[in-house]
mmCIF file of C-alpha atoms and ligand atoms in Angstrom:
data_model
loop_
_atom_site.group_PDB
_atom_site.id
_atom_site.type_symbol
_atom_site.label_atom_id
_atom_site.label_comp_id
_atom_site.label_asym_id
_atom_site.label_seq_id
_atom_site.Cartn_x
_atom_site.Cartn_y
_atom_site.Cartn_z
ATOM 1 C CA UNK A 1 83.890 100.953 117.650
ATOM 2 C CA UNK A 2 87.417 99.083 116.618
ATOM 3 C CA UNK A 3 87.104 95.021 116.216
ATOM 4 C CA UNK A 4 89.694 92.583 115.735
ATOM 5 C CA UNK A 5 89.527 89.288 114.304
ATOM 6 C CA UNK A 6 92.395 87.208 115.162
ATOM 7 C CA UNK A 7 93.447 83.436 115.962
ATOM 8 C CA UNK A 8 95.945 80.731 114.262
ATOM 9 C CA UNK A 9 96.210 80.528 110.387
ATOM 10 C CA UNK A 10 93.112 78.853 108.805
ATOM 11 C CA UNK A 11 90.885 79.748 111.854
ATOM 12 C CA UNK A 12 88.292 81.313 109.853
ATOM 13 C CA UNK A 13 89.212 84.811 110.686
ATOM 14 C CA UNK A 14 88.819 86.127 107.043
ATOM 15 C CA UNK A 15 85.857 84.399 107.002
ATOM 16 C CA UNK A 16 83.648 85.222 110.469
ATOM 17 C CA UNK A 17 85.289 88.828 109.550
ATOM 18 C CA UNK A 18 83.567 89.138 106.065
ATOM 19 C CA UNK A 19 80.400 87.259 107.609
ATOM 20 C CA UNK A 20 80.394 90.236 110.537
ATOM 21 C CA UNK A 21 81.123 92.967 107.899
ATOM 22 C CA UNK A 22 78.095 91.820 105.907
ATOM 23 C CA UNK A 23 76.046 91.340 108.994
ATOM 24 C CA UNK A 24 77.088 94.613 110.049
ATOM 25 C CA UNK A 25 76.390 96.240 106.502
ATOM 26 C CA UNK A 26 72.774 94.973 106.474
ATOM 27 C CA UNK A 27 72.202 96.220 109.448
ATOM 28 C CA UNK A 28 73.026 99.750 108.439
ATOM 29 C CA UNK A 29 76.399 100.485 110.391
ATOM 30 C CA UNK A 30 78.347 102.568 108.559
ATOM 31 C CA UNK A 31 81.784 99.976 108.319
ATOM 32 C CA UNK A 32 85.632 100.492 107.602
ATOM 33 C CA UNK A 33 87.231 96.899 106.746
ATOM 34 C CA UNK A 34 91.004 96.206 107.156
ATOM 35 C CA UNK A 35 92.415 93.553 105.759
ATOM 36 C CA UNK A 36 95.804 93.618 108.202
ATOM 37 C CA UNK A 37 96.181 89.739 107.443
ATOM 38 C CA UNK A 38 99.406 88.156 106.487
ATOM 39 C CA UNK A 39 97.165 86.307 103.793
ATOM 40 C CA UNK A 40 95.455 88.848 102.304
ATOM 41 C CA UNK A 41 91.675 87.436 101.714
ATOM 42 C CA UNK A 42 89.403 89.951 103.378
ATOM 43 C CA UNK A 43 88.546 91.324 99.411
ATOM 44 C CA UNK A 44 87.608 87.977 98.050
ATOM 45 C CA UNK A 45 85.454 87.425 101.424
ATOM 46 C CA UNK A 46 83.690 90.068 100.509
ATOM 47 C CA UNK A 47 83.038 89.312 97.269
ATOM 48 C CA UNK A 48 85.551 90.770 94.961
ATOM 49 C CA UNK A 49 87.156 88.663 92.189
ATOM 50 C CA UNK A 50 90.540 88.333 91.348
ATOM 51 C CA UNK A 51 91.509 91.332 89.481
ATOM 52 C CA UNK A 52 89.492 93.643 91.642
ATOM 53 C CA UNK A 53 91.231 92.756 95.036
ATOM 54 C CA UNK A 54 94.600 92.642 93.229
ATOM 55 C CA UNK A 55 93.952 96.026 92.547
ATOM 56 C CA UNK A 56 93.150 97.494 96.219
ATOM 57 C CA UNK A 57 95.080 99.701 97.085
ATOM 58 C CA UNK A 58 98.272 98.755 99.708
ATOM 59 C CA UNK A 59 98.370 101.222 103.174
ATOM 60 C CA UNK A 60 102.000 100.284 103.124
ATOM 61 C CA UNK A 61 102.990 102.104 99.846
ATOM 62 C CA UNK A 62 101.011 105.200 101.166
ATOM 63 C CA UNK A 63 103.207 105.296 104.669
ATOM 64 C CA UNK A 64 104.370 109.016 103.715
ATOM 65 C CA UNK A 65 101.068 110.590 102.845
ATOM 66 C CA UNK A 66 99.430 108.744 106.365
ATOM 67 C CA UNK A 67 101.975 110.153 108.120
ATOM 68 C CA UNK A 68 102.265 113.418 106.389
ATOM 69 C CA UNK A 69 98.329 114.028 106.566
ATOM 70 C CA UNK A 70 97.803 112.823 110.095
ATOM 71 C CA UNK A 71 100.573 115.146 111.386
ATOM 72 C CA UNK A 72 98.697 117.925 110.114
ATOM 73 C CA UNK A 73 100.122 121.238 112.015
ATOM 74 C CA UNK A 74 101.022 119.316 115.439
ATOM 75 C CA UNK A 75 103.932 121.331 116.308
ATOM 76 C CA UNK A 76 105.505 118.257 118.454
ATOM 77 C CA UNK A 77 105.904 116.400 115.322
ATOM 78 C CA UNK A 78 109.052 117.936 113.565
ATOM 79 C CA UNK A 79 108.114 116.158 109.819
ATOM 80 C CA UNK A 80 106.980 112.653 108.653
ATOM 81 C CA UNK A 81 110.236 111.553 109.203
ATOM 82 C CA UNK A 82 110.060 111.022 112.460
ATOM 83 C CA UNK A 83 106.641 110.051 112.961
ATOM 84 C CA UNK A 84 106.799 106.419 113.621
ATOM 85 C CA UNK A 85 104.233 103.745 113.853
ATOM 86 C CA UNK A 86 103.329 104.711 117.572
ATOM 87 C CA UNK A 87 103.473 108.620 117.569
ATOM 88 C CA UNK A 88 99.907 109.669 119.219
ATOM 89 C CA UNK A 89 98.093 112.357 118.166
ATOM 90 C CA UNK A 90 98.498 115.458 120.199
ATOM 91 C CA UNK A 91 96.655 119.086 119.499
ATOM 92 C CA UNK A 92 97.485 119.896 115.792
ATOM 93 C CA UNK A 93 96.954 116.599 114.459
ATOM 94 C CA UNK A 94 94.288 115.276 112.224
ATOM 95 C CA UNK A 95 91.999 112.587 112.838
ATOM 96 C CA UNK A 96 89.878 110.569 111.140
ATOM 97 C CA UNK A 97 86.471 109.776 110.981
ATOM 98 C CA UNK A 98 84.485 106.823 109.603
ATOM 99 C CA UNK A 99 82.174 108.762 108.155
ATOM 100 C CA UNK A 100 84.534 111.221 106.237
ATOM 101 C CA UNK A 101 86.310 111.923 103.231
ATOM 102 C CA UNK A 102 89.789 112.805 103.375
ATOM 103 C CA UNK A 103 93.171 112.080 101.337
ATOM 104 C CA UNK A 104 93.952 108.985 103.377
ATOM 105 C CA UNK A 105 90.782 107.515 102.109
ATOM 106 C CA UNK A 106 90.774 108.437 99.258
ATOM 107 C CA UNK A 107 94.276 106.614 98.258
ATOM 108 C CA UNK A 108 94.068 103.917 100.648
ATOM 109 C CA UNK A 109 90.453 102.548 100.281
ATOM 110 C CA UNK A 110 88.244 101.374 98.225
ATOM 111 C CA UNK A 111 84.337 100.964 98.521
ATOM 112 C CA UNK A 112 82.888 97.571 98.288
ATOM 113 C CA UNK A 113 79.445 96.941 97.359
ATOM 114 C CA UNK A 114 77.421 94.447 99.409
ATOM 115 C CA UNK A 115 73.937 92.962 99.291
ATOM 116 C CA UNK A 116 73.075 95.019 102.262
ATOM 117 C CA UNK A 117 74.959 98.498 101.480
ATOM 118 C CA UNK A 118 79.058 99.919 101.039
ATOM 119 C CA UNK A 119 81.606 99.200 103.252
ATOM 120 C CA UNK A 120 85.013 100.613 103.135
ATOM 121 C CA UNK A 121 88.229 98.235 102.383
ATOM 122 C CA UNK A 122 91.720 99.204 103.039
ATOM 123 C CA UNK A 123 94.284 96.721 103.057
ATOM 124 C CA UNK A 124 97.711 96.604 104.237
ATOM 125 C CA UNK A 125 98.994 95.001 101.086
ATOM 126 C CA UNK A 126 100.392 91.647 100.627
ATOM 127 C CA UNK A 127 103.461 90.288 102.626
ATOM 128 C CA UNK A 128 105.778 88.651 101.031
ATOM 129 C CA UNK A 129 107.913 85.957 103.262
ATOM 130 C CA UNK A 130 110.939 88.639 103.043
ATOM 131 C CA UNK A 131 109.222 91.145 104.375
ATOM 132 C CA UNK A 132 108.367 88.951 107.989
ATOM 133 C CA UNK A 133 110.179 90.093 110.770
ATOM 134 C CA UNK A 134 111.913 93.674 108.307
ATOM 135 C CA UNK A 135 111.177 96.678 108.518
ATOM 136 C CA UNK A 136 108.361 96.953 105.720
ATOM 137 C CA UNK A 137 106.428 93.864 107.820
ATOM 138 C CA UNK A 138 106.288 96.386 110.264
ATOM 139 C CA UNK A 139 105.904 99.844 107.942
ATOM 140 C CA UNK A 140 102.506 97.563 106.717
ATOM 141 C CA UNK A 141 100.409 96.775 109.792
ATOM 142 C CA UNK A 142 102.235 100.458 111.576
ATOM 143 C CA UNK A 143 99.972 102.221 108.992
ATOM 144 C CA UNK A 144 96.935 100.623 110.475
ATOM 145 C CA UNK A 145 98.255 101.712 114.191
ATOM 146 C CA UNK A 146 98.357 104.927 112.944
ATOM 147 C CA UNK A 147 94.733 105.391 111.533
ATOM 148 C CA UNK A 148 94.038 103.791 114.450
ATOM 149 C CA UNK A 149 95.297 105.490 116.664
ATOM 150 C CA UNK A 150 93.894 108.704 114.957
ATOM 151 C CA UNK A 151 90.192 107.500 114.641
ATOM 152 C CA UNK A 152 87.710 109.086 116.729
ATOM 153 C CA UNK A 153 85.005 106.706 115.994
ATOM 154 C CA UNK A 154 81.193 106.657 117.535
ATOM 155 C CA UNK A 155 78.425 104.089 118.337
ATOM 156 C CA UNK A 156 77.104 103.197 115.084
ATOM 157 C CA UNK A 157 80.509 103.652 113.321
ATOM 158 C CA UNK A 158 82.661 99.966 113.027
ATOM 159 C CA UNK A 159 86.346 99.397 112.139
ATOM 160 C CA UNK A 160 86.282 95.741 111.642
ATOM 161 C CA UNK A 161 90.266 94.493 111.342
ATOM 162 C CA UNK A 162 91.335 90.932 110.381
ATOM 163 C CA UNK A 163 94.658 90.565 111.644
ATOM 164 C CA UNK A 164 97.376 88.208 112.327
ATOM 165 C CA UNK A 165 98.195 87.422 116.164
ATOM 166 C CA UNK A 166 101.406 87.780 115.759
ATOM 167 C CA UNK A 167 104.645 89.572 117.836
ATOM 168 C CA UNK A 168 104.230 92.597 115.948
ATOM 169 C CA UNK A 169 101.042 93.729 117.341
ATOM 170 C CA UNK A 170 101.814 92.886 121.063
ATOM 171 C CA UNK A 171 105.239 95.158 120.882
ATOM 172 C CA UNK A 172 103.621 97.826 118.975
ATOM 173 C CA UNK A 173 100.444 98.063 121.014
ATOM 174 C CA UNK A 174 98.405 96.891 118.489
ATOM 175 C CA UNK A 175 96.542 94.509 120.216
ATOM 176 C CA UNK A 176 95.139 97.079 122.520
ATOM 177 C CA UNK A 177 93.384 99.037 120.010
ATOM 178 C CA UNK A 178 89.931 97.319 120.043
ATOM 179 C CA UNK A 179 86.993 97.786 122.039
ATOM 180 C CA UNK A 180 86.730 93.934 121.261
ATOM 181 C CA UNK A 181 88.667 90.937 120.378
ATOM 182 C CA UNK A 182 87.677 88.236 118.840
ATOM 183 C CA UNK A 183 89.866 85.028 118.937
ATOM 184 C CA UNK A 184 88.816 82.712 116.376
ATOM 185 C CA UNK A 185 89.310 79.512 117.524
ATOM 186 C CA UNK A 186 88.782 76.076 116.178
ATOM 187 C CA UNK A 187 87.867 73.414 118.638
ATOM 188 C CA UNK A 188 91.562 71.324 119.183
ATOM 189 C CA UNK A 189 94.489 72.256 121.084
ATOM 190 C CA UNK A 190 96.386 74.099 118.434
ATOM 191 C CA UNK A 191 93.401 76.215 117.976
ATOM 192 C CA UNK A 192 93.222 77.520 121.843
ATOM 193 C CA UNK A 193 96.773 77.777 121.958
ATOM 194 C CA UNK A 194 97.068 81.045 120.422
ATOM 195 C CA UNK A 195 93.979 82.040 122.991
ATOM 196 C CA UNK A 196 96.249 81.584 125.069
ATOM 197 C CA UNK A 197 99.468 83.745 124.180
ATOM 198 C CA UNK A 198 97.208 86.767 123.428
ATOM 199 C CA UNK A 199 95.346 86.019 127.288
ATOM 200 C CA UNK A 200 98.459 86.762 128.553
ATOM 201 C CA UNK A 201 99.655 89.671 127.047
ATOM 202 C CA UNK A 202 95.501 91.132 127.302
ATOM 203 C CA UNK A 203 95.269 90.665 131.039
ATOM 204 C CA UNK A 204 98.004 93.536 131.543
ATOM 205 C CA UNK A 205 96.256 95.996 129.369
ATOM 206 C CA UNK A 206 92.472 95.370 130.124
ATOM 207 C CA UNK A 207 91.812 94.150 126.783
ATOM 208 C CA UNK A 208 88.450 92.660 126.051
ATOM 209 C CA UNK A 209 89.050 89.551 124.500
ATOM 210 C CA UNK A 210 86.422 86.773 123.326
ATOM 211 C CA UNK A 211 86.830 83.302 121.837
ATOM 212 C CA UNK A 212 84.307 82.715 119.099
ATOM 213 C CA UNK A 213 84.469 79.010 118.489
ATOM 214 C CA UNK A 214 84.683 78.218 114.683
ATOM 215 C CA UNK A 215 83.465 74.976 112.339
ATOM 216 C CA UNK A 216 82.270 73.471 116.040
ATOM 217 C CA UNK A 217 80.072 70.230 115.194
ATOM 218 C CA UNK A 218 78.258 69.857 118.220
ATOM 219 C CA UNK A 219 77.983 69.666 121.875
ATOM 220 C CA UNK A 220 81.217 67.954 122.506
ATOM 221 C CA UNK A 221 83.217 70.790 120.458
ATOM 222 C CA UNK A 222 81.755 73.683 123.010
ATOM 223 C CA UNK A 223 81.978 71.918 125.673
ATOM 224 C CA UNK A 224 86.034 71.156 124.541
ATOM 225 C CA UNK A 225 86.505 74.809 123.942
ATOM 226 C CA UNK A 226 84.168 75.641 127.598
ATOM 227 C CA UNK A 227 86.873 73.639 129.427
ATOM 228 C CA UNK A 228 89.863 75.303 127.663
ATOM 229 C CA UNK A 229 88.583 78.948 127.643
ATOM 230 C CA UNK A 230 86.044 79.195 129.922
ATOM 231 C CA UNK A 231 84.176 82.560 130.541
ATOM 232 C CA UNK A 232 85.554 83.845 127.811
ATOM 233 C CA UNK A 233 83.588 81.614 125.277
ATOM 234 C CA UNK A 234 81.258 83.599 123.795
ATOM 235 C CA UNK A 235 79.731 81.337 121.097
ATOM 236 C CA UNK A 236 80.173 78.293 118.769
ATOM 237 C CA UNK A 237 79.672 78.699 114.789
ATOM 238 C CA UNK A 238 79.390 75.692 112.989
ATOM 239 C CA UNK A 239 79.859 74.864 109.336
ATOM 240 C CA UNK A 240 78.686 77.183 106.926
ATOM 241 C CA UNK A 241 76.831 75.637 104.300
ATOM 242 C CA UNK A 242 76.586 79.643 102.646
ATOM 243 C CA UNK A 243 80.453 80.031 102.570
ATOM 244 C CA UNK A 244 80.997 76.730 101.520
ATOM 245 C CA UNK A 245 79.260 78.112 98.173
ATOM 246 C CA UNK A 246 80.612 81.091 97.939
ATOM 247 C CA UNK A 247 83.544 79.251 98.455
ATOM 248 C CA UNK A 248 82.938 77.648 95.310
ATOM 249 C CA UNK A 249 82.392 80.957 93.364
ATOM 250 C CA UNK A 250 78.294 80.957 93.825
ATOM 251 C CA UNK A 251 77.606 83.196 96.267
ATOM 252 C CA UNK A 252 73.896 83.584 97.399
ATOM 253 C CA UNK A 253 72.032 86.509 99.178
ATOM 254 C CA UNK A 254 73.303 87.132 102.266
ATOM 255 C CA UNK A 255 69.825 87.028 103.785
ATOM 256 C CA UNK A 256 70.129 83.191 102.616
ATOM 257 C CA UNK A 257 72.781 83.045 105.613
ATOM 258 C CA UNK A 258 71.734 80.068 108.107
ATOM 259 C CA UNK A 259 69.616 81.577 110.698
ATOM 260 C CA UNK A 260 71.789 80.347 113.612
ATOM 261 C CA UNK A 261 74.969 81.828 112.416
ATOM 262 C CA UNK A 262 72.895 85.083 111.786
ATOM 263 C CA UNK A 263 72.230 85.142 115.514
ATOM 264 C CA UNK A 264 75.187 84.255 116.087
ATOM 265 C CA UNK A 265 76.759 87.185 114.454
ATOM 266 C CA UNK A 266 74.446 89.168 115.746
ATOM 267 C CA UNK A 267 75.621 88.309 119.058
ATOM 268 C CA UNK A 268 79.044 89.387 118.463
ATOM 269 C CA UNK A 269 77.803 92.702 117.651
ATOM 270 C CA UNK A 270 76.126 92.940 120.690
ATOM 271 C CA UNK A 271 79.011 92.247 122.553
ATOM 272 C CA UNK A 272 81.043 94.640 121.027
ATOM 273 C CA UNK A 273 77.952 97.283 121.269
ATOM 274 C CA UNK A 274 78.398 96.666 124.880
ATOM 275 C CA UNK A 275 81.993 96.938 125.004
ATOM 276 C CA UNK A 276 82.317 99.703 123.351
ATOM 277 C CA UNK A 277 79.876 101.311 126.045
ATOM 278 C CA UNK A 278 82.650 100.992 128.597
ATOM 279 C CA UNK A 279 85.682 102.143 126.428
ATOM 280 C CA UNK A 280 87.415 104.934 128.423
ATOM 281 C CA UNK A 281 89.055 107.504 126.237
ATOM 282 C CA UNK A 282 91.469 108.667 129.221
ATOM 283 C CA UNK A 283 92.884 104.835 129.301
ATOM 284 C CA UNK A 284 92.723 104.187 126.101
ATOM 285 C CA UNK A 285 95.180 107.317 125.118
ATOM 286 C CA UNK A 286 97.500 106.484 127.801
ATOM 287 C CA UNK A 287 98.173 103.199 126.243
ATOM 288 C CA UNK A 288 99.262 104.883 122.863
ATOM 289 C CA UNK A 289 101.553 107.407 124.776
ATOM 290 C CA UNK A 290 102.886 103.874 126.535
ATOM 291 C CA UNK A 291 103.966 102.004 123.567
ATOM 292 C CA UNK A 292 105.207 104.996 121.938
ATOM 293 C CA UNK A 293 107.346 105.325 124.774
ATOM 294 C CA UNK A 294 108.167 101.829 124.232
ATOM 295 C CA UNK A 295 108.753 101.512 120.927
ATOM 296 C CA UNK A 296 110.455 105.445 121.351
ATOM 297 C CA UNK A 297 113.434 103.771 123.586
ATOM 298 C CA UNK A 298 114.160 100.472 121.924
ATOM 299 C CA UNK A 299 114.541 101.710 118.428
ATOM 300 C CA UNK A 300 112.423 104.567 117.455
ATOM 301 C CA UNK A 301 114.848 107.308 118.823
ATOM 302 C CA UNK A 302 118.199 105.720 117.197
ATOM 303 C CA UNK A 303 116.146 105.062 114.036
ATOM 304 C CA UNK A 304 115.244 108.912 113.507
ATOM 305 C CA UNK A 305 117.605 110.600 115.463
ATOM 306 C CA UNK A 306 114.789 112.475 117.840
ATOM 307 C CA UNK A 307 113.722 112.063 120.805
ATOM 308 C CA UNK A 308 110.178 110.767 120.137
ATOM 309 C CA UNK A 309 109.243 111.040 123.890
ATOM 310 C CA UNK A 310 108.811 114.677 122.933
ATOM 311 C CA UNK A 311 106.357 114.308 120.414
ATOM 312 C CA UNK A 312 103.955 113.029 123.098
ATOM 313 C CA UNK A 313 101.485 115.908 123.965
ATOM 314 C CA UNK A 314 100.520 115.683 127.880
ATOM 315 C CA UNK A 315 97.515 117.375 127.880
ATOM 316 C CA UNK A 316 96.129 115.282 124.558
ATOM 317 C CA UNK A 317 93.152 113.147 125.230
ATOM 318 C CA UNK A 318 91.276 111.325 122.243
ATOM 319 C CA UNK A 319 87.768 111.551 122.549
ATOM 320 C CA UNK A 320 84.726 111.307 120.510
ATOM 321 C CA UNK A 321 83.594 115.054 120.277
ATOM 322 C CA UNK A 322 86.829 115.808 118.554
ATOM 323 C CA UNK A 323 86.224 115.730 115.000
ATOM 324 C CA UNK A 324 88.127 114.984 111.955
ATOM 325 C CA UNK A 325 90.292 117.709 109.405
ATOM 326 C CA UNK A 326 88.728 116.506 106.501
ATOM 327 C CA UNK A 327 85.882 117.478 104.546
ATOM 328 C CA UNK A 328 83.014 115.455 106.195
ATOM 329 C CA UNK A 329 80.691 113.418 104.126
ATOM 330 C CA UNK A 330 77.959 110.830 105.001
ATOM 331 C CA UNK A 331 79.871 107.937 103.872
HETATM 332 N N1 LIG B 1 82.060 78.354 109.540
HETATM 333 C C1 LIG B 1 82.602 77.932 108.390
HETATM 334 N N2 LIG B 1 81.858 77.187 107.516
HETATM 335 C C2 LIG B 1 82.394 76.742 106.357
HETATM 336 N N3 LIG B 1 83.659 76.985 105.979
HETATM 337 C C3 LIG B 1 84.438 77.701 106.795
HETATM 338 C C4 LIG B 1 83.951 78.226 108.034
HETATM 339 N N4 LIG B 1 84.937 78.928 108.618
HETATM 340 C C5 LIG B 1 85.993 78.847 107.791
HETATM 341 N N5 LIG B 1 85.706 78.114 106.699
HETATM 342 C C6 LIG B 1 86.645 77.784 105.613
HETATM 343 O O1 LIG B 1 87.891 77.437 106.167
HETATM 344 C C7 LIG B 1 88.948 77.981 105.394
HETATM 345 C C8 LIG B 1 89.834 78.855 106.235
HETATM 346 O O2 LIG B 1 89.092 79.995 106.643
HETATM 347 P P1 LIG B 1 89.701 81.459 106.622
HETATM 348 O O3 LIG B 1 90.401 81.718 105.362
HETATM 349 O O4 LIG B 1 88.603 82.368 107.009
HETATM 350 O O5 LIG B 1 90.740 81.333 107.823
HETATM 351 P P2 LIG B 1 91.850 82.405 108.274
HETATM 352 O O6 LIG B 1 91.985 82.242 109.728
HETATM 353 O O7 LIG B 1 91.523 83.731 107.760
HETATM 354 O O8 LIG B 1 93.102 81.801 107.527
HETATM 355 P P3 LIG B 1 94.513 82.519 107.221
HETATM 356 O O9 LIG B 1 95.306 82.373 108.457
HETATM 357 O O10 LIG B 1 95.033 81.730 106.069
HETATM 358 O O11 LIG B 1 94.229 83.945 106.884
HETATM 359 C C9 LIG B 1 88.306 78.711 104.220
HETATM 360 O O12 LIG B 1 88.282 77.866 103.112
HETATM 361 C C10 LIG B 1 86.895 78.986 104.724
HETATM 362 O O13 LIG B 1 85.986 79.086 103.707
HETATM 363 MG MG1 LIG B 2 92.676 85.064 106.594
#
């Protein structure tokens, strides 16, 4: 099951995403966390200092061997080259698994140790303010499209992304890669405004999108964010007394979490349990092949020199009894 965390800057995104890895990891779901986040913070969320999350490695310096690995022997794709951020797998390719090893993993992620059990952390690698809007801004997050894109994942198997709400990831299809969506949202105008930008481009491509209220201090907050949302409020997390001191570099147990915001997470994973339950695989290819098409006319072809509406394979759907290339492993 894929999961996005998104909202406006300072949200809490990093932080409800670390809180739902954690809650996740404790309750023995077998995790892959991407830190796709113009600020990079998802590491230090989940506990690693300084050094250690400096030292994670970046999915955008490992763009050739992603490519080149996912291509495997799919005769549509002509070399890495000309595999672009949107190119959907077709019969040939390889695809990943949560559960696996494989070369992708094994340059691109790191395992992080929690209270509760490992996770899995890739990261995009920082941006830097020249890269916003260039080519390597794009080259960054198109690396997480790709594994994306090439993940067969099941029930019990989570891809938790925190991720910035930004143009990229509407143009690129991005956006419609989760089972679920959760919009972080602080309780004041600024915070439902980016609710709704991404509400608009959702409702055109069925995506399941949920506003998880954040730092809400009591009834007046929900009922705010009821007004401005409506349906699509799931839940209200208040102020975290537990990251407020891990904030402040003394982290406790994460069973020491505040009960309500326990249930509360708990609750999201529910959600996105049920979700997931209704994700069809037929749909959800066609919307790769889409945005490939997309992306194909307005810059892909002149970029490469291909036609990229050839590497599209007709028959292709992604499902979950296809399995990965790699050696599989119990993660
Ligand atoms: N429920 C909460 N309780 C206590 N502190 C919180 C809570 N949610 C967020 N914070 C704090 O608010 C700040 C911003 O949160 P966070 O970094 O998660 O936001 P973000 O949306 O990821 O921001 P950015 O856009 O910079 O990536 C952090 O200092 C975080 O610890
Ligand atoms: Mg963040």
């Amino acid at each position: 099951m894929k999961i996005a965390f998104v909202g406006k800057g300072g949200s809490g995104k990093t932080t409800l995403s670390s809180l739902f890895i954690r809650h996740l990891a404790a309750n023995e779901a077998h995790v892959i966390a991407v830190d796709a986040d113009i600020n990079q913070h998802l590491g230090a969320a989940l506990g690693l200092d300084e050094a250690e999350a400096a030292a994670l490695p970046a999915m955008g310096a490992h763009l050739p061997l992603i490519k080149d690995y996912l291509r495997g022997a799919n005769p549509r794709i002509a070399s890495a080259e000309t595999m672009i951020k949107t190119t959907p797998p077709g019969e040939g390719s390889r695809l990943l698994r949560v559960r696996e090893d494989n070369p992708i993993f094994a340059a691109c992620s790191r395992t992080v140790r929690l209270d509760d059990g490992d996770v899995r952390l890739m990261a995009t690698g920082p941006f830097t303010e020249s890269d916003l809007g260039v080519a390597c801004y794009h080259s960054k997050v198109g690396a997480v499209e790709l594994c994306l894109n090439h993940l067969v994942d099941g029930p019990d198997e989570y891809v938790v992304v925190d991720m910035t709400a930004g143009s990229d990831s509407f143009a690129s299809g991005m956006f419609t890669r989760f089972d679920m969506t959760f919009l972080v949202a602080e309780p004041t105008r600024k915070g439902v405004s980016v609710y709704r930008q991404y509400k608009e481009y959702a409702r055109d491509f069925g995506v399941a999108l949920k506003v998880v209220g954040n730092k809400v201090q009591g009834p007046d907050d929900l009922e705010f964010l009821r007004a401005e949302v409506g349906d699509d409020l799931l839940i209200g997390i208040g102020h975290s007394d537990w990251v407020r001191s891990m904030e402040k570099g003394r982290p406790s147990r994460f069973e020491l979490l505040e009960a309500d915001n326990r249930m509360a997470l708990q609750t999201l994973q529910d959600t996105a349990e049920d979700s997931y339950g209704l994700r069809d695989w037929e749909r959800y290819t066609r919307q790769m092949v889409h945005f490939h098409l997309k992306n194909a006319e307005s810059w892909g072809n002149e970029k490469t020199g291909a036609d990229l509406a050839a590497q599209v394979d007709p028959a292709f759907v992604l499902d979950e009894r296809r399995t990965g290339a790699g050696v599989t492993a119990p993660a």
